[in-house]
mmCIF file of C-alpha atoms in Angstrom:
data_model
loop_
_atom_site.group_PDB
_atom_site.id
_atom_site.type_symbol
_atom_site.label_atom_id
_atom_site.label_comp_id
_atom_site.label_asym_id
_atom_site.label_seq_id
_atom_site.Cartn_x
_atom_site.Cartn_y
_atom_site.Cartn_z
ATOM 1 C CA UNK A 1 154.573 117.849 108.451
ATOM 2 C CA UNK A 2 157.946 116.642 110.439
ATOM 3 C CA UNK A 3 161.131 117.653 110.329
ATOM 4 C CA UNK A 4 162.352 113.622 111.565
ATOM 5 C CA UNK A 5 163.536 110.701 108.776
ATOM 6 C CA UNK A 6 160.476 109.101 109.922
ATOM 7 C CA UNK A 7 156.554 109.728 109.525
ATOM 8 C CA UNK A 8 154.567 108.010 111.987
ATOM 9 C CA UNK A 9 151.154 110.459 112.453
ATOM 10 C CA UNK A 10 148.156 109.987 109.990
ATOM 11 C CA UNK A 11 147.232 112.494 107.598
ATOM 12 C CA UNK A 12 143.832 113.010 105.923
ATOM 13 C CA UNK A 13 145.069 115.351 103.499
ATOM 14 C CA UNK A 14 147.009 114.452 100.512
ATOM 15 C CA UNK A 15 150.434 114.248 100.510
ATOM 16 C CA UNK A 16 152.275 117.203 97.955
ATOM 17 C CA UNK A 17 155.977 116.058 98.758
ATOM 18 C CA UNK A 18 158.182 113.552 99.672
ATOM 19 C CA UNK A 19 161.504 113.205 100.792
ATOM 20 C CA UNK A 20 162.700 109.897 101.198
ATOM 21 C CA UNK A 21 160.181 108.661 104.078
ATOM 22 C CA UNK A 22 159.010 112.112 104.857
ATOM 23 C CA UNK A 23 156.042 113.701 103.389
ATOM 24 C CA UNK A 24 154.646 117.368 103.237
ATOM 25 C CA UNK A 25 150.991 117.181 103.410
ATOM 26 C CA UNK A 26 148.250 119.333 102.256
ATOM 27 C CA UNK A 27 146.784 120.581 106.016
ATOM 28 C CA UNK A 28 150.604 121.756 106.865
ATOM 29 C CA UNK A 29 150.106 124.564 103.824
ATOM 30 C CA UNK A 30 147.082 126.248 105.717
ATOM 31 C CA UNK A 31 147.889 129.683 106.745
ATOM 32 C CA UNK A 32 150.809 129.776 104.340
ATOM 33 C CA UNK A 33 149.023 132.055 102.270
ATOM 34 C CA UNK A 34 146.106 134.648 103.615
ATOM 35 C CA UNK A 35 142.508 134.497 101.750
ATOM 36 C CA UNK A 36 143.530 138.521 100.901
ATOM 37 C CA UNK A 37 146.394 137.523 98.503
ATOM 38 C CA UNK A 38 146.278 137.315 95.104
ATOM 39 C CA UNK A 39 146.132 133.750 93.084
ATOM 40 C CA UNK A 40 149.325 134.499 91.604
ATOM 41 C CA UNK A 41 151.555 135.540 95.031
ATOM 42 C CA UNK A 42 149.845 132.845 97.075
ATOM 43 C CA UNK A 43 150.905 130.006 94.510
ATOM 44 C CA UNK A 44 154.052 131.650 94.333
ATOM 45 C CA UNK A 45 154.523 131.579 98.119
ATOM 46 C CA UNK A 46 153.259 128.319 98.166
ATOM 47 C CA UNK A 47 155.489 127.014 95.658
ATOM 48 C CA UNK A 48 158.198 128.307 97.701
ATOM 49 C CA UNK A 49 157.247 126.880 100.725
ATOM 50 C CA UNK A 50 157.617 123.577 99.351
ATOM 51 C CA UNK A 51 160.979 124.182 97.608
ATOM 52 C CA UNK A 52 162.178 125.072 101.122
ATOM 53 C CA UNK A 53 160.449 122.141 102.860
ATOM 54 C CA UNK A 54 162.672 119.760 100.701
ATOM 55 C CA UNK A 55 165.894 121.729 100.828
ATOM 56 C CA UNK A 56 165.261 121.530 104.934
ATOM 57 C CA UNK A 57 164.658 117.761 104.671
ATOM 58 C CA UNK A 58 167.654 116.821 102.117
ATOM 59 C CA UNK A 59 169.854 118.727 104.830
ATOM 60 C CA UNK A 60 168.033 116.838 108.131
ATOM 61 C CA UNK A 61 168.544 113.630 106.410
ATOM 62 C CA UNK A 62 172.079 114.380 104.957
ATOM 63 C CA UNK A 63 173.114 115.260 108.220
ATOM 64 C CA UNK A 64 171.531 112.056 110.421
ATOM 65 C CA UNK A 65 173.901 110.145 108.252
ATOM 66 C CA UNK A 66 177.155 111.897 108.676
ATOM 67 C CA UNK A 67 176.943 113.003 112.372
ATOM 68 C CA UNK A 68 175.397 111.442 115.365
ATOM 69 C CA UNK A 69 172.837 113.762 117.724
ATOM 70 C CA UNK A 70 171.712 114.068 120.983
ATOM 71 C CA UNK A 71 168.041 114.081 120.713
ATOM 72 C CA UNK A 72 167.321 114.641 124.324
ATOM 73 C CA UNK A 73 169.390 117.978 124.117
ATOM 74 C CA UNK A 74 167.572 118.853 120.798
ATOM 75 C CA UNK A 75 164.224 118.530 122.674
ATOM 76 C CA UNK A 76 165.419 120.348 125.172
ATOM 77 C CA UNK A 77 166.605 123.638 122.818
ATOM 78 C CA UNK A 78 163.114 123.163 120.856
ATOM 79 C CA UNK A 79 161.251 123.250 124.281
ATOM 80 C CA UNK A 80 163.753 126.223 124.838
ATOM 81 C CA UNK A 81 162.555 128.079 121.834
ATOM 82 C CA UNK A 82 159.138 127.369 122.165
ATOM 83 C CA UNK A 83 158.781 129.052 125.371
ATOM 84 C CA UNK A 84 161.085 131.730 124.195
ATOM 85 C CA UNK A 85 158.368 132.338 121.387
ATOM 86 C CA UNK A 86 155.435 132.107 123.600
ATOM 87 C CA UNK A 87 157.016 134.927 126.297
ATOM 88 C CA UNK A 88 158.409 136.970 123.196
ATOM 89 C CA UNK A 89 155.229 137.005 121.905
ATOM 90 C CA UNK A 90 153.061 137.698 125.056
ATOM 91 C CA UNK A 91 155.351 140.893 125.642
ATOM 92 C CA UNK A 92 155.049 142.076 122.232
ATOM 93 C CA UNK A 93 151.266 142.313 122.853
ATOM 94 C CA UNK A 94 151.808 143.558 125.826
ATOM 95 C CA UNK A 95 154.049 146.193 125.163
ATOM 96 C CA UNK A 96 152.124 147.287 121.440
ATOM 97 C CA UNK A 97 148.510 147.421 124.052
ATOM 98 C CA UNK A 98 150.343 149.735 126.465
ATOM 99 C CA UNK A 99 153.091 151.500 124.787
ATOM 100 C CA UNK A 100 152.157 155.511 124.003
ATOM 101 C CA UNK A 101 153.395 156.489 120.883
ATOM 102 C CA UNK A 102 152.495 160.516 121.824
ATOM 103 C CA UNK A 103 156.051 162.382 121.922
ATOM 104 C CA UNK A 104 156.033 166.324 122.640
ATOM 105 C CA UNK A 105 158.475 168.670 121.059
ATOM 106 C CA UNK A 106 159.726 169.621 124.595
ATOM 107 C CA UNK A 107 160.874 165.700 125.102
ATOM 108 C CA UNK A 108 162.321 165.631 121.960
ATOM 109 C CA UNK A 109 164.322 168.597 122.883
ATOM 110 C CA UNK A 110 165.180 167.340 126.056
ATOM 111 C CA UNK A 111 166.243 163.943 125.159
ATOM 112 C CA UNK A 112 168.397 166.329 122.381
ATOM 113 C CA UNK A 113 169.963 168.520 125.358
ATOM 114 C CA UNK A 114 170.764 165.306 127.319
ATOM 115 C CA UNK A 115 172.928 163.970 124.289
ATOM 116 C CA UNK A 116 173.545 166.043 122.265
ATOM 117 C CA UNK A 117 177.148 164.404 121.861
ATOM 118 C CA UNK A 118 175.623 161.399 120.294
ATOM 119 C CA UNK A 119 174.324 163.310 117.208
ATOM 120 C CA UNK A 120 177.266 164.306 115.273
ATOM 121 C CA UNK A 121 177.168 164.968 111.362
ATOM 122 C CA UNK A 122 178.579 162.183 109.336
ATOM 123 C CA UNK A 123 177.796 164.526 106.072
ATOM 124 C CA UNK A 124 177.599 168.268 105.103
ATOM 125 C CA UNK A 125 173.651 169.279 104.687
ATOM 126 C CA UNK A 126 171.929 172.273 103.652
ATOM 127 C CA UNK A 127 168.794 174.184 104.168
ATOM 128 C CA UNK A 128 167.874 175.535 100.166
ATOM 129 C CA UNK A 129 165.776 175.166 97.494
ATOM 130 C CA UNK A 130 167.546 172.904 94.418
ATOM 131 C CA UNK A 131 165.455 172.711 90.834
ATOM 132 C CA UNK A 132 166.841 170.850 88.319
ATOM 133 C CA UNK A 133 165.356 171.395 84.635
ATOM 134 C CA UNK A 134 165.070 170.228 81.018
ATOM 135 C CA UNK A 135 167.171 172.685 78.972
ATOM 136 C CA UNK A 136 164.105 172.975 76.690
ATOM 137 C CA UNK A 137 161.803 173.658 79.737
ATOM 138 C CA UNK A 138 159.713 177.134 78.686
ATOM 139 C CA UNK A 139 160.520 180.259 80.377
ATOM 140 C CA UNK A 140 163.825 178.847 81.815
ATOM 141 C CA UNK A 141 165.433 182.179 82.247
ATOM 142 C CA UNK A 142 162.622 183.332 84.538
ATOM 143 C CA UNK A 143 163.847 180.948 87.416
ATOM 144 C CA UNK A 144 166.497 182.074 88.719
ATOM 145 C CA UNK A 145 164.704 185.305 89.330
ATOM 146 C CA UNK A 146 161.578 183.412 91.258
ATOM 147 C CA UNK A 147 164.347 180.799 93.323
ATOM 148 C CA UNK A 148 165.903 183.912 94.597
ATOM 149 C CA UNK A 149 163.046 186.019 95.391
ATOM 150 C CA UNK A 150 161.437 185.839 98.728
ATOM 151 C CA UNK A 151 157.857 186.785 97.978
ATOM 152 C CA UNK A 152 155.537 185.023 98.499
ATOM 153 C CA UNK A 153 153.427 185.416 94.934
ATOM 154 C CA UNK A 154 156.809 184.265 93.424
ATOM 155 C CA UNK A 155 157.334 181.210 95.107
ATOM 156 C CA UNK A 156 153.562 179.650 94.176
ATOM 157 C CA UNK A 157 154.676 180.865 90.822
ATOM 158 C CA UNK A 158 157.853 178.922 91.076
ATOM 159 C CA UNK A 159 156.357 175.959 92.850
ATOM 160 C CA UNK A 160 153.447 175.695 90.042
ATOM 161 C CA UNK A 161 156.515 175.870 87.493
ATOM 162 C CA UNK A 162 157.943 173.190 88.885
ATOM 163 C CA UNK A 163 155.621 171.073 89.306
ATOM 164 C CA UNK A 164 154.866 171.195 85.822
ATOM 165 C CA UNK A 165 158.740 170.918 84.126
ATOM 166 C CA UNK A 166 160.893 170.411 86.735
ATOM 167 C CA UNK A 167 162.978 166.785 87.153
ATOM 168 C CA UNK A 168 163.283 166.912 90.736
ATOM 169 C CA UNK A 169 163.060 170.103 92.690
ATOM 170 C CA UNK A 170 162.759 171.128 96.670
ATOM 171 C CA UNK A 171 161.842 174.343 97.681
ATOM 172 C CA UNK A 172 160.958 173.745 100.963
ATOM 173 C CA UNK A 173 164.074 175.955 102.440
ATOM 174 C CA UNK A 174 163.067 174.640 105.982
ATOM 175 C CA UNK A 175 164.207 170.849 105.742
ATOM 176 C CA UNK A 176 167.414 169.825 106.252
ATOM 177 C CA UNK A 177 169.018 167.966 103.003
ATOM 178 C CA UNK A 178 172.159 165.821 102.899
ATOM 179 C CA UNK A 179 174.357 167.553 100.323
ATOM 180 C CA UNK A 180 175.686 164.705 98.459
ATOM 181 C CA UNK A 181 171.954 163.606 97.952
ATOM 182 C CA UNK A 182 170.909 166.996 96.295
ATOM 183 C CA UNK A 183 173.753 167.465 93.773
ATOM 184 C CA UNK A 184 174.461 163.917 92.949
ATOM 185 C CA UNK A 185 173.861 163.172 88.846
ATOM 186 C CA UNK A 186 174.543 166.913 88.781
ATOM 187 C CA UNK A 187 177.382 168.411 87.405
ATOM 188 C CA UNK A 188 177.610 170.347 91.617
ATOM 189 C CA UNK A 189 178.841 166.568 92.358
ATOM 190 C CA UNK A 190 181.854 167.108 90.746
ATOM 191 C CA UNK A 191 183.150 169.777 93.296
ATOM 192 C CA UNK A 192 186.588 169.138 94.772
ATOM 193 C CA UNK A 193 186.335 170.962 98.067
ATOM 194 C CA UNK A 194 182.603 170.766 98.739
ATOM 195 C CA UNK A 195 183.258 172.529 102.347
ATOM 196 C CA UNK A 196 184.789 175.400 100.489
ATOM 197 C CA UNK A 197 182.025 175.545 98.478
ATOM 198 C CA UNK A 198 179.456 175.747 100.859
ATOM 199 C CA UNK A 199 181.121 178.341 103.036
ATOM 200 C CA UNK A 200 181.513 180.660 100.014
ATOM 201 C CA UNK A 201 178.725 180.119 97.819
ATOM 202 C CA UNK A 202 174.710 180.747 98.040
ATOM 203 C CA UNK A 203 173.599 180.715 94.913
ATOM 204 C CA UNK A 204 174.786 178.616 92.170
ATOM 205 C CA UNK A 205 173.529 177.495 88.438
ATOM 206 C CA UNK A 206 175.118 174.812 86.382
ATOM 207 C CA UNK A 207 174.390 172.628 82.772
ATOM 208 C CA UNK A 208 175.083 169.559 81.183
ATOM 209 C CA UNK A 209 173.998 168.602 77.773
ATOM 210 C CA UNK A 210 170.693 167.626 78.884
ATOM 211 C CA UNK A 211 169.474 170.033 81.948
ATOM 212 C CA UNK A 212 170.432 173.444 84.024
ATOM 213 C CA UNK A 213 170.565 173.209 87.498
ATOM 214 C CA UNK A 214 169.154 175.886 89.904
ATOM 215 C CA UNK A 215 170.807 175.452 94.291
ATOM 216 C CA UNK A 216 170.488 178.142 96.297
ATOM 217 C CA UNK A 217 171.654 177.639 100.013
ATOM 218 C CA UNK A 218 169.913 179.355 102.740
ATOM 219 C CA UNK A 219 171.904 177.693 105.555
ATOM 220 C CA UNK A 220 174.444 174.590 106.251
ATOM 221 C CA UNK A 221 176.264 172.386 108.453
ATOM 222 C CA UNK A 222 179.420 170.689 107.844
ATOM 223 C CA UNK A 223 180.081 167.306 109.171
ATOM 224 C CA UNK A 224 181.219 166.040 112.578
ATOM 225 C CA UNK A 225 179.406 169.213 114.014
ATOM 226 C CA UNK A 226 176.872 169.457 115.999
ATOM 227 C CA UNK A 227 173.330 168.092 114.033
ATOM 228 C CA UNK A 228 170.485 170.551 114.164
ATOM 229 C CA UNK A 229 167.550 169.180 116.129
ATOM 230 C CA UNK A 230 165.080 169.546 113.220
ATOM 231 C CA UNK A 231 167.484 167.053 111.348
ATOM 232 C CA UNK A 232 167.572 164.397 113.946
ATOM 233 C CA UNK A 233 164.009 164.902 115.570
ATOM 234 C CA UNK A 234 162.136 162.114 113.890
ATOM 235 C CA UNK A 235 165.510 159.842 114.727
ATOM 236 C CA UNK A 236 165.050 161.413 118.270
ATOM 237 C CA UNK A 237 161.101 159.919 118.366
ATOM 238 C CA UNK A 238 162.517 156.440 117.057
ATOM 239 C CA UNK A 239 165.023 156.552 120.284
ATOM 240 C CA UNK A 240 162.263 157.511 122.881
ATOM 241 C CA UNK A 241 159.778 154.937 121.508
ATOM 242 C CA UNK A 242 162.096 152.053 121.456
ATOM 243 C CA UNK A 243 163.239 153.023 124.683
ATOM 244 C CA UNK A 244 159.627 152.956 125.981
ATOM 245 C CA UNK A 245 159.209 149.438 124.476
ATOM 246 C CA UNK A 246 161.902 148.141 126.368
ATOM 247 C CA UNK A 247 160.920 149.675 129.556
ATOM 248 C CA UNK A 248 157.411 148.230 128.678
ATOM 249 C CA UNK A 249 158.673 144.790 128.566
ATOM 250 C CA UNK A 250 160.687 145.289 131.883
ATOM 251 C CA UNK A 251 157.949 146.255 133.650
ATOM 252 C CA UNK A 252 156.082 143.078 131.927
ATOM 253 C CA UNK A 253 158.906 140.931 134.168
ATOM 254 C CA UNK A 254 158.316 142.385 136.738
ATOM 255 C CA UNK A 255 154.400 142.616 137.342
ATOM 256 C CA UNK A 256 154.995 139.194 136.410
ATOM 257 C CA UNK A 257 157.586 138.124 138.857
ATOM 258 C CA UNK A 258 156.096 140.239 141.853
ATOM 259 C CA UNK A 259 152.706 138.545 141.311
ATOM 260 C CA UNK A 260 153.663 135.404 141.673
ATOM 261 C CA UNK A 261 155.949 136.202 144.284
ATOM 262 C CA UNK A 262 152.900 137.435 145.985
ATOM 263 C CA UNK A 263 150.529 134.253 145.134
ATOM 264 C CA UNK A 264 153.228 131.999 146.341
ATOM 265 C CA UNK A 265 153.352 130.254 142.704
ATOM 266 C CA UNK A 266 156.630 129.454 142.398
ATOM 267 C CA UNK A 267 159.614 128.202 144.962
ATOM 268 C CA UNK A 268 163.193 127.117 145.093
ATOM 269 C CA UNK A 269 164.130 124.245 145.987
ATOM 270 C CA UNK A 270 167.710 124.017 148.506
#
């Protein structure tokens, strides 16, 4: 396969395309689709492969008509890019053989500390449990007697409830929720001052014509305050670990460049 108006190389596969003088052979499909995929997503893939090898060439061609190139400059970017592949790809391995994805809570808190300005709310979220129920669901009028009790019998017998007739449901009262994402298709989405609502309400239960839902808010944050930590930790690890990868593939450069400083392979010419 070529991505020139002309086709000089021989092929011993079968050509599968054509393009004016331009062919798409056989041998330039292998590794288009791995042995693992199914016969119905690898012809798929395949077939799209090809679609895109003739949109490419109709465009190469159309434009060798209309404009006029500098080939020695387009060798030069391709040689560009090639290398650019070859070092992007030696410092991904390098960097995925050496980076240590361990983080401790006391980093994590740290790296918190250290910037804590950067991790403002951009929404209101809550700390609760939220149940939202089929109005035929059995036994409905025993919830809000389990959602509000804190024993610990009552919340397996809540849980198990759930899990049997519940919609969607959360009574994990440890994780932090955005509050938009909890109430909305409820009729709670509907609230005009949803600040207002959070700073004077706890528990709440509301209908529809189709289910009852069940919030009850053990703590919350409104936004463009301070995040919690447990809200932002797992963004926290995402930080540290891209920060390690880049200091990984700094210190690639560098072993690199100090090495063959060393060695004496390299020199500038005056």
């Amino acid at each position: 396969m070529r991505d020139g108006v002309s086709n000089e190389e021989e092929h011993t596969g079968e050509p599968i395309a054509r393009v004016k003088n331009q062919y798409l052979y056989s041998e330039d499909l292998e590794g288009i689709a791995p042995a693992t995929m199914s016969k119905e997503d690898s012809s798929e893939r395949v077939e799209r492969f090809i679609h895109n090898w003739i949109q490419k060439q109709l465009l190469i061609q159309e434009a060798s008509t209309k404009i006029e190139f500098n080939e020695a400059d387009i060798e030069r970017k391709m040689l560009d890019y090639k290398y650019s592949l070859m070092g992007y790809q030696y410092q991904s391995y390098y960097v995925n053989k050496h980076l240590d994805k361990s983080i401790s809570d006391e980093e994590v808190k740290q790296y918190y500390d250290e910037h804590i300005d950067n991790f403002i709310l951009k929404q209101n979220i809550i700390r609760g449990k939220y149940i939202k129920l089929p109005l035929n669901a059995p036994k409905i009028k025993k919830v809000k007697g389990l959602i509000n009790s804190e024993k610990e019998k009552d919340l397996e017998e809540l849980n198990s409830y759930c899990l049997s007739f519940a919609t969607k449901y959360q009574l994990d009262d440890s994780v932090w929720m955005i509050f938009d994402e909890v109430i909305q298709d409820s009729p709670l989405a509907e609230i005009p001052n949803k600040v207002q609502y959070l700073q004077n309400q706890k528990y709440s239960e509301t209908s529809d014509d189709k289910f009852r839902y069940y919030l009850k808010i053990q703590e919350f944050r409104i936004s463009d305050n301070i995040s919690p930590l447990e809200f932002v930790k797992e963004d926290i690890r995402s930080i540290i670990i891209n920060k390690r990868k880049v200091e990984l593939a700094q210190q690639l450069e560098d072993e690199v460049y100090e090495r063959a400083t060393q060695n004496n392979e390299f020199e500038i010419y005056n």
